mmCIF file of C-alpha atoms in Angstrom:
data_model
loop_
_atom_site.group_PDB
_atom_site.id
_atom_site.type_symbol
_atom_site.label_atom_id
_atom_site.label_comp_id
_atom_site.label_asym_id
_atom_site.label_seq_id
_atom_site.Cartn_x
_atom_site.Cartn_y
_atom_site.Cartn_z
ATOM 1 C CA UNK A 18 23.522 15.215 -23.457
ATOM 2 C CA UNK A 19 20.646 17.463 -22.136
ATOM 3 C CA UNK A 20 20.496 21.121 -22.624
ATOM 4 C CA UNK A 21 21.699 22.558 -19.868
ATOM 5 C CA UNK A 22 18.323 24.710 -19.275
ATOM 6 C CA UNK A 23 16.121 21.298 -19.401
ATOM 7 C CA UNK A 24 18.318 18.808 -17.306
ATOM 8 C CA UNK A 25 16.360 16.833 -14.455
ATOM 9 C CA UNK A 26 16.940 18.690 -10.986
ATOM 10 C CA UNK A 27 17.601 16.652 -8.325
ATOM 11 C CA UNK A 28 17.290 16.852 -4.727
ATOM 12 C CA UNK A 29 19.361 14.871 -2.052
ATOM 13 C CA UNK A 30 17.299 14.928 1.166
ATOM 14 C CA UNK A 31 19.852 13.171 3.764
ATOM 15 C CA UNK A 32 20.632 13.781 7.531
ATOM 16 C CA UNK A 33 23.777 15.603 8.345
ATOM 17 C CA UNK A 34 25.062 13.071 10.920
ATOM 18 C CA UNK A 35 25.268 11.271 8.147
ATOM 19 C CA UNK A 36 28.399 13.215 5.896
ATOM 20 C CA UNK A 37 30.331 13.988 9.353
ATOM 21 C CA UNK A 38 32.625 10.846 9.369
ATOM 22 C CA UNK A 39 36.246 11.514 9.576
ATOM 23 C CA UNK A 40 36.398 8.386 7.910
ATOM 24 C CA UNK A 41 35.481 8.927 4.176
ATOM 25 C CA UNK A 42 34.142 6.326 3.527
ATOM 26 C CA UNK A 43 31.170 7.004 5.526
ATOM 27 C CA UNK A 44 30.514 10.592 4.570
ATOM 28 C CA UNK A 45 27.415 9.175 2.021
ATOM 29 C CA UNK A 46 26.588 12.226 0.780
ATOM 30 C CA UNK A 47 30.159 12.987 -0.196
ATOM 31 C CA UNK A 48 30.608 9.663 -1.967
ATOM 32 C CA UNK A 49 27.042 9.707 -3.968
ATOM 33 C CA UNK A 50 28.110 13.491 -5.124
ATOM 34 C CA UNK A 51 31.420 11.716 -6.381
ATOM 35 C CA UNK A 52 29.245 9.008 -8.412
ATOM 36 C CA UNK A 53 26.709 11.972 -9.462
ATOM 37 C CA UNK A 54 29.607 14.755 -10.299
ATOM 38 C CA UNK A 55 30.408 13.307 -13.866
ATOM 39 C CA UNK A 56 26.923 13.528 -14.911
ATOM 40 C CA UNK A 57 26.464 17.076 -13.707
ATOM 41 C CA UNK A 58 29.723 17.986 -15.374
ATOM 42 C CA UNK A 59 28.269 17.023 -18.770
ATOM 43 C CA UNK A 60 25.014 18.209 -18.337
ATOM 44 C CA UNK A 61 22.839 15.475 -17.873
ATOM 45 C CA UNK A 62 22.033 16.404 -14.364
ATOM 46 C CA UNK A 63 21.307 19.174 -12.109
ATOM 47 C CA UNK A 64 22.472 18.073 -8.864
ATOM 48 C CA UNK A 65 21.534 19.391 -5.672
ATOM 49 C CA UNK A 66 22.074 19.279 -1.961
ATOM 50 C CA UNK A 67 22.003 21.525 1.010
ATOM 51 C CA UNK A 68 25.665 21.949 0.347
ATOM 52 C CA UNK A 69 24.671 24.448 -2.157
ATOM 53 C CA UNK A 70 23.493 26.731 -0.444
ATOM 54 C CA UNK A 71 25.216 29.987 -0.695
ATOM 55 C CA UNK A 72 26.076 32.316 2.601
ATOM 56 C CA UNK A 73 23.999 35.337 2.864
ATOM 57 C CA UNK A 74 20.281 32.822 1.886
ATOM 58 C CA UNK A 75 17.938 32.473 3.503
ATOM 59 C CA UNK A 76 18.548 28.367 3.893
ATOM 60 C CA UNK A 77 14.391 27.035 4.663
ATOM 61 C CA UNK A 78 13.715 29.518 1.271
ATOM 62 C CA UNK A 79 16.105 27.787 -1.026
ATOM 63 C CA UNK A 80 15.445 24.344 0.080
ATOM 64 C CA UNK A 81 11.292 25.102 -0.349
ATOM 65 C CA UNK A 82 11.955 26.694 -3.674
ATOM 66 C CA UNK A 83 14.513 23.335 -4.897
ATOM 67 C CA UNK A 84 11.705 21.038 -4.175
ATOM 68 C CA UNK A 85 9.079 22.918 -5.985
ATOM 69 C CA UNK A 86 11.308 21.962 -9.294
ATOM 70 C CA UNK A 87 12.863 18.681 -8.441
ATOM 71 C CA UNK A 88 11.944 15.685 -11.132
ATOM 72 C CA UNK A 89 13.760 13.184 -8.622
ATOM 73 C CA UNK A 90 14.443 12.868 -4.767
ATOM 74 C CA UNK A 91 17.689 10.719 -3.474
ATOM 75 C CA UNK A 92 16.673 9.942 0.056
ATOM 76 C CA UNK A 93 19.794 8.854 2.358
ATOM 77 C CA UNK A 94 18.115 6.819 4.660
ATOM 78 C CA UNK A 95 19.000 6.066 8.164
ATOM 79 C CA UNK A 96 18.064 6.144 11.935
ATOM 80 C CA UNK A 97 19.221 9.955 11.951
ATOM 81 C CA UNK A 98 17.116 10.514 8.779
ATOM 82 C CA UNK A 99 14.283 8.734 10.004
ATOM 83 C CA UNK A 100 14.534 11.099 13.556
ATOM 84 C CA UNK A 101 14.898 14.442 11.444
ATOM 85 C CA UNK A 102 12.289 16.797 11.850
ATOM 86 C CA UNK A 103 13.264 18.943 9.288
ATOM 87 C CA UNK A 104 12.994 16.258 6.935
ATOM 88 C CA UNK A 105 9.884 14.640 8.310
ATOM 89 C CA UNK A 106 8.462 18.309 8.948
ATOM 90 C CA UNK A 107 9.777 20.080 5.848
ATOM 91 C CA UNK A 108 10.901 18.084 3.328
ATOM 92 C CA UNK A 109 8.993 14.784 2.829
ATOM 93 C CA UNK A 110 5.289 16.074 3.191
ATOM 94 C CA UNK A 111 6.249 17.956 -0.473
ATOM 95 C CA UNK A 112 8.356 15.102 -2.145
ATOM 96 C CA UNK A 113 5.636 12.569 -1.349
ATOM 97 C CA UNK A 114 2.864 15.204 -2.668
ATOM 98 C CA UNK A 115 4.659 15.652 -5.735
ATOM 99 C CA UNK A 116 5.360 11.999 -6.148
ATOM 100 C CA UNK A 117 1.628 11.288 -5.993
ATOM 101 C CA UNK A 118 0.825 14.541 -8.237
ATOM 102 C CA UNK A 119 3.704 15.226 -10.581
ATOM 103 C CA UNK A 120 5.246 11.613 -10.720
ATOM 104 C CA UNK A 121 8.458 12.699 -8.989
ATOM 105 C CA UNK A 122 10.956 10.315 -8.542
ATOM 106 C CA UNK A 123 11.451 9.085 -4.956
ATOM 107 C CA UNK A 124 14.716 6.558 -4.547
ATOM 108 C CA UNK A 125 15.689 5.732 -1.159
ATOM 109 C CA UNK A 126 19.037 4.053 -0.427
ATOM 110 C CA UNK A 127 19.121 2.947 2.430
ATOM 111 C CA UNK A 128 22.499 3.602 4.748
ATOM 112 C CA UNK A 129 22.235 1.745 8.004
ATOM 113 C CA UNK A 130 20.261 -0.480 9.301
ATOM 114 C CA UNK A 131 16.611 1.708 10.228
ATOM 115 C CA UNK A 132 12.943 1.079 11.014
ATOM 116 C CA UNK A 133 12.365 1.851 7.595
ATOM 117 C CA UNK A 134 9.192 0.127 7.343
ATOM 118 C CA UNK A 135 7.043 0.496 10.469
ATOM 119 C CA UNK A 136 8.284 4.805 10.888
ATOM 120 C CA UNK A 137 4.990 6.282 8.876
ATOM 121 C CA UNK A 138 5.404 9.854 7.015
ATOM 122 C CA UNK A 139 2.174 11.834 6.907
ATOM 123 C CA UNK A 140 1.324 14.290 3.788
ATOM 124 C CA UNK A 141 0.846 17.243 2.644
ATOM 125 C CA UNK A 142 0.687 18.357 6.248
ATOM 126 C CA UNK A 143 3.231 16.525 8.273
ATOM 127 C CA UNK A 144 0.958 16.223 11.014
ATOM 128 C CA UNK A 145 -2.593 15.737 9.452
ATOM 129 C CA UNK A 146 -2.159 13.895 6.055
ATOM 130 C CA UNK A 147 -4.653 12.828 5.084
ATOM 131 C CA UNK A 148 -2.435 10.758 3.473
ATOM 132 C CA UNK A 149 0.375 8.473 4.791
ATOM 133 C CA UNK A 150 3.175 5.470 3.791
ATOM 134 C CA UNK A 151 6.404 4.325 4.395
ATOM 135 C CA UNK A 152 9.178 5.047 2.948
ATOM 136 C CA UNK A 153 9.388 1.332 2.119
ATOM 137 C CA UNK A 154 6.563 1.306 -0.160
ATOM 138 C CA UNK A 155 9.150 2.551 -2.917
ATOM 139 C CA UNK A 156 11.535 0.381 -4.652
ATOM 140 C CA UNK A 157 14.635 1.266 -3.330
ATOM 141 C CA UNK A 158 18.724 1.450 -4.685
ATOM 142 C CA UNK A 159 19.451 -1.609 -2.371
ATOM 143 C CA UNK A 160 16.722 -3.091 0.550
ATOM 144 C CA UNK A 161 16.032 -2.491 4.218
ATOM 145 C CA UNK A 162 18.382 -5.522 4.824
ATOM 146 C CA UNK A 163 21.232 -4.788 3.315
ATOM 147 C CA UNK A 164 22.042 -1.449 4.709
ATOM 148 C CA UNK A 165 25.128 -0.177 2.607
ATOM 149 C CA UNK A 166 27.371 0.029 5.432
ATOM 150 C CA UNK A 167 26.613 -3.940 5.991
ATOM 151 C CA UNK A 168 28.093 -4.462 2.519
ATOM 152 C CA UNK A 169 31.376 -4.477 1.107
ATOM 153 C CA UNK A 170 32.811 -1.701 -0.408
ATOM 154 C CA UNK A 171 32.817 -2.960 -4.161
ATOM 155 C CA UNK A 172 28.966 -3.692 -3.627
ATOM 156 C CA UNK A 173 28.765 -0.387 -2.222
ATOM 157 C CA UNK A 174 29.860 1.345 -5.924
ATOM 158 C CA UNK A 175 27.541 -0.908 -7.522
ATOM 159 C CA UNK A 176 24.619 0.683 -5.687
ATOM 160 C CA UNK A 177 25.925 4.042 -5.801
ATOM 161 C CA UNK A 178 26.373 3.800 -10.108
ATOM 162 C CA UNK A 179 22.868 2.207 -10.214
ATOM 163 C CA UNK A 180 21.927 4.924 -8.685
ATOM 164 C CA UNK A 181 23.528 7.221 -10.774
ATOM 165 C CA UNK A 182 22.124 5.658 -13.963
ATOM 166 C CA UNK A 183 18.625 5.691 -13.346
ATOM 167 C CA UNK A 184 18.864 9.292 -12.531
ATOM 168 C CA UNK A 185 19.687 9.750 -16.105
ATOM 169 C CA UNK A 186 16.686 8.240 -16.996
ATOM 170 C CA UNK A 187 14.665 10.373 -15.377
ATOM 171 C CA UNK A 188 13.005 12.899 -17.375
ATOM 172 C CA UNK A 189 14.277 16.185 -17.763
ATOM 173 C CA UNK A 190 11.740 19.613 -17.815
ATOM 174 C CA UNK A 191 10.304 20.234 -21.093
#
């Protein structure tokens, strides 16, 4: 078990259209938080998601701050994820900077069928770069074509625990 000062934060970057279901079993962030939850609860992981925000923040603040200190980066990815400027505006310039800089962890799992390889993601500045790639240039929890929703729900878990697993092998602060 990590110290609980010194566990690996986190950050789930995912579209909200994409935990709104009424069905549950399409609310992803809701079941990767399930998978993730144990891991928290003993202090191996510091999990975190929008959904922690507290009322009374100041939202854009805490989710700049969280990705100043994140070791790892779950990306939900999707055709609403893809079309989110917030994400392609706010959040992704820094995650792909500190991949390049600080060897954070980017793992994409990929949740419907997307454009994942031809959409193109500038950094640091979202509209600038210099720099530029595709989300598909990382190795991601399952591939572009097999979206989890195209897969049955057993193979589903299986992707959501490997998931879980390699975030405990990702290194925690010193």
């Amino acid at each position: 078990m990590a110290d609980a000062n010194h566990r690996p934060q986190i950050f789930i970057c995912y579209a909200h259209k994409d935990n709104e279901n009424s069905d549950l079993e399409k609310r992803w962030l809701d079941r990767l938080l399930e998978h993730l939850g144990p891991f928290e609860a003993q202090q191996d992981l510091a999990i975190w998601s929008d959904e922690k925000i507290e009322m009374g923040s100041t939202w854009d603040e805490d989710i700049k701050a969280t990705l100043q200190t994140a070791k790892a980066a779950v990306l939900l990815v999707s055709p609403s994820f893809l079309n989110s400027k917030y994400i392609r505006n706010g959040e992704l310039p820094v995650l792909l900077q500190r991949a390049k800089e600080q060897s954070v962890v980017i793992l994409p799992i990929i949740l419907r069928p997307c454009a994942l390889k031809d959409v193109i993601f500038k950094y640091p500045d979202p509209k600038t770069g210099p720099d530029e790639l595709s989300l598909a240039s990382f190795q991601g929890a399952n591939s572009s074509s097999t979206a989890l929703n195209s897969l049955p729900q057993y193979q589903q878990y299986k992707v959501l625990v490997s998931v879980a697993k390699r975030l405990r092998l990702v290194p925690a602060n010193p």
